[in-house]
Structure formats: C-alpha cells, structure tokens
Tab-separated table of C-alpha atoms in Angstrom:
chain	number	residue	atom	x	y	z
A	1	MET	CA	-3.902	10.796	11.050
A	2	ASP	CA	-7.452	9.758	10.553
A	3	PRO	CA	-9.392	10.972	13.676
A	4	ARG	CA	-11.361	7.694	13.630
A	5	ARG	CA	-8.185	5.743	14.330
A	6	GLU	CA	-7.451	4.986	17.945
A	7	HIS	CA	-3.886	3.812	17.110
A	8	VAL	CA	-1.243	5.092	14.780
A	9	ARG	CA	-0.971	3.021	11.619
A	10	ARG	CA	1.872	2.796	9.156
A	11	LEU	CA	1.763	1.645	5.605
A	12	LEU	CA	3.595	-1.667	5.070
A	13	GLN	CA	4.012	-3.966	2.075
A	14	ALA	CA	4.843	-7.384	3.361
A	15	ASP	CA	3.998	-10.854	2.121
A	16	ALA	CA	2.127	-12.838	4.846
A	17	TYR	CA	0.235	-16.053	5.461
A	18	ILE	CA	-3.164	-16.367	7.120
A	19	THR	CA	-3.932	-19.763	8.673
A	20	ASP	CA	-7.226	-20.812	10.107
A	21	ILE	CA	-7.033	-21.332	13.865
A	22	HIS	CA	-7.066	-25.177	13.420
A	23	GLY	CA	-4.128	-25.061	10.953
A	24	LYS	CA	-6.020	-26.712	8.197
A	25	SER	CA	-5.812	-24.115	5.481
A	26	THR	CA	-3.256	-21.371	4.724
A	27	LEU	CA	-3.745	-18.435	2.307
A	28	PRO	CA	-1.182	-16.056	1.001
A	29	ALA	CA	-1.881	-12.323	1.771
A	30	GLN	CA	-0.314	-8.954	1.443
A	31	ILE	CA	-0.117	-6.689	4.499
A	32	ILE	CA	-0.917	-3.115	3.530
A	33	ASP	CA	-0.831	-1.377	6.951
A	34	ILE	CA	-0.270	-2.222	10.603
A	35	SER	CA	-0.768	-0.709	14.045
A	36	ARG	CA	-0.218	-1.972	17.598
A	37	MET	CA	-3.664	-3.433	17.768
A	38	GLY	CA	-4.546	-4.463	14.149
A	39	VAL	CA	-3.606	-4.932	10.598
A	40	ALA	CA	-5.071	-4.462	7.093
A	41	PHE	CA	-4.281	-6.981	4.365
A	42	VAL	CA	-5.321	-8.010	0.883
A	43	SER	CA	-6.199	-11.607	-0.024
A	44	ASP	CA	-7.430	-13.475	-3.082
A	45	GLN	CA	-10.454	-14.796	-1.162
A	46	PRO	CA	-12.928	-13.168	1.260
A	47	MET	CA	-12.163	-13.802	4.894
A	48	SER	CA	-14.801	-14.982	7.324
A	49	THR	CA	-15.476	-12.231	9.845
A	50	ASP	CA	-15.662	-12.792	13.592
A	51	GLN	CA	-13.359	-15.819	13.251
A	52	GLN	CA	-9.886	-16.294	14.499
A	53	PHE	CA	-6.855	-16.744	12.245
A	54	VAL	CA	-3.120	-16.811	12.674
A	55	LEU	CA	-1.030	-14.136	10.735
A	56	ASN	CA	2.614	-15.001	9.913
A	57	PHE	CA	4.901	-12.373	8.448
A	58	SER	CA	8.322	-10.681	8.526
A	59	PHE	CA	9.036	-6.938	8.352
A	60	PRO	CA	11.015	-5.921	5.198
A	61	GLY	CA	14.667	-6.570	5.676
A	62	SER	CA	14.166	-8.820	8.688
A	63	ALA	CA	14.369	-12.607	8.961
A	64	ILE	CA	12.297	-12.705	12.253
A	65	ARG	CA	8.935	-14.295	11.722
A	66	ASN	CA	6.020	-12.689	13.611
A	67	GLU	CA	3.059	-14.863	14.524
A	68	ILE	CA	-0.169	-13.145	15.715
A	69	THR	CA	-3.660	-14.482	16.478
A	70	LEU	CA	-6.289	-12.146	15.150
A	71	THR	CA	-10.025	-11.722	14.469
A	72	VAL	CA	-11.070	-10.475	10.976
A	73	LEU	CA	-13.546	-7.638	11.451
A	74	HIS	CA	-14.359	-6.922	7.837
A	75	SER	CA	-13.659	-8.217	4.338
A	76	ALA	CA	-14.702	-6.367	1.136
A	77	ALA	CA	-13.983	-6.897	-2.582
A	78	ILE	CA	-11.721	-4.242	-4.090
A	79	GLY	CA	-10.982	-3.527	-7.781
A	80	SER	CA	-11.918	-5.879	-10.600
A	81	HIS	CA	-9.336	-8.555	-10.072
A	82	GLY	CA	-11.056	-10.660	-7.415
A	83	ARG	CA	-9.034	-9.262	-4.469
A	84	PHE	CA	-10.389	-8.500	-0.959
A	85	ARG	CA	-9.310	-5.898	1.517
A	86	ASN	CA	-9.498	-7.282	5.114
A	87	GLY	CA	-9.208	-5.504	8.443
A	88	ALA	CA	-8.331	-7.441	11.694
A	89	ARG	CA	-7.808	-6.790	15.455
A	90	PHE	CA	-5.057	-8.648	17.259
A	91	ILE	CA	-6.091	-11.090	19.934
A	92	ALA	CA	-2.910	-12.736	20.992
A	93	ILE	CA	0.611	-11.376	20.403
A	94	SER	CA	3.965	-11.959	22.043
A	95	GLU	CA	5.573	-9.085	23.828
A	96	ALA	CA	8.632	-9.188	21.419
A	97	CYS	CA	6.359	-9.059	18.372
A	98	ALA	CA	4.359	-6.131	19.856
A	99	ASP	CA	7.762	-4.357	20.517
A	100	ARG	CA	8.750	-4.904	16.830
A	101	ILE	CA	5.359	-3.492	15.637
A	102	PHE	CA	5.645	-0.497	17.996
A	103	GLU	CA	9.119	0.246	16.724
A	104	TYR	CA	8.000	0.016	13.157
A	105	VAL	CA	4.985	2.211	13.447
A	106	THR	CA	6.853	4.947	15.522
A	107	THR	CA	10.033	5.030	13.380
A	108	ALA	CA	10.083	7.325	10.377
A	109	PRO	CA	10.517	5.485	7.056
A	110	ALA	CA	14.032	5.652	5.530
A	111	GLY	CA	14.534	8.732	3.414
A	112	ALA	CA	11.703	10.557	5.134
C-alpha cells in the first residue's frame, strides 16, 4: 500500500455517472479505484475542483445503485486521447453504501 494513503484502496473498473449537484448535467465516467473515503475516476472532460457532484454507480455483478455526494480534489489530463483522471473525496454517503464499499475493498478479488 502506498504510505501516503490513509485508507486502503482497491482497483475497480465500473461505469459511473457524475451529475452536478443541481442535477443539470450528467457525464459518463469510469471508476478506476475506490476506498471508504474517496474514488478515482476517468472522464472525457476536466472536472471542476472544490465543487460538489453526485456519483452514481454499481459494483460489477450487482444491480444495486450507489449514490454518493463528493468533492473533486484534482483533475488532470492523461494520455493523448483527451481523457482526465479525477480524484474525489466523499461528502455524503448512506451507511448501506459505505458498508458495500468497505466489503469491496476488504475482500480479496476472485481468483486471488
């Protein structure tokens, strides 16, 4: 584990949607890792930092939708295809969703 990390993260590839806090615009995103306190995701547009958004996603193999309010802390271009890597910290999350994330990050991947 990276010693700079306060919380254990686990890689995750899941389609997601990011909606501005007012529900006016929704962007597709790809989650790349998640922890109990935050998430990293890739988007086709840079995200405004220090602003709140709503993340909506399902874990692979699950039909349960998770909805989390978060603040984007950083957004930086990656590669040469106009994609952006974003890091965000959770602000508001239901207890059930927090439990699902905790279970995901503390359970070994299948076949490990």
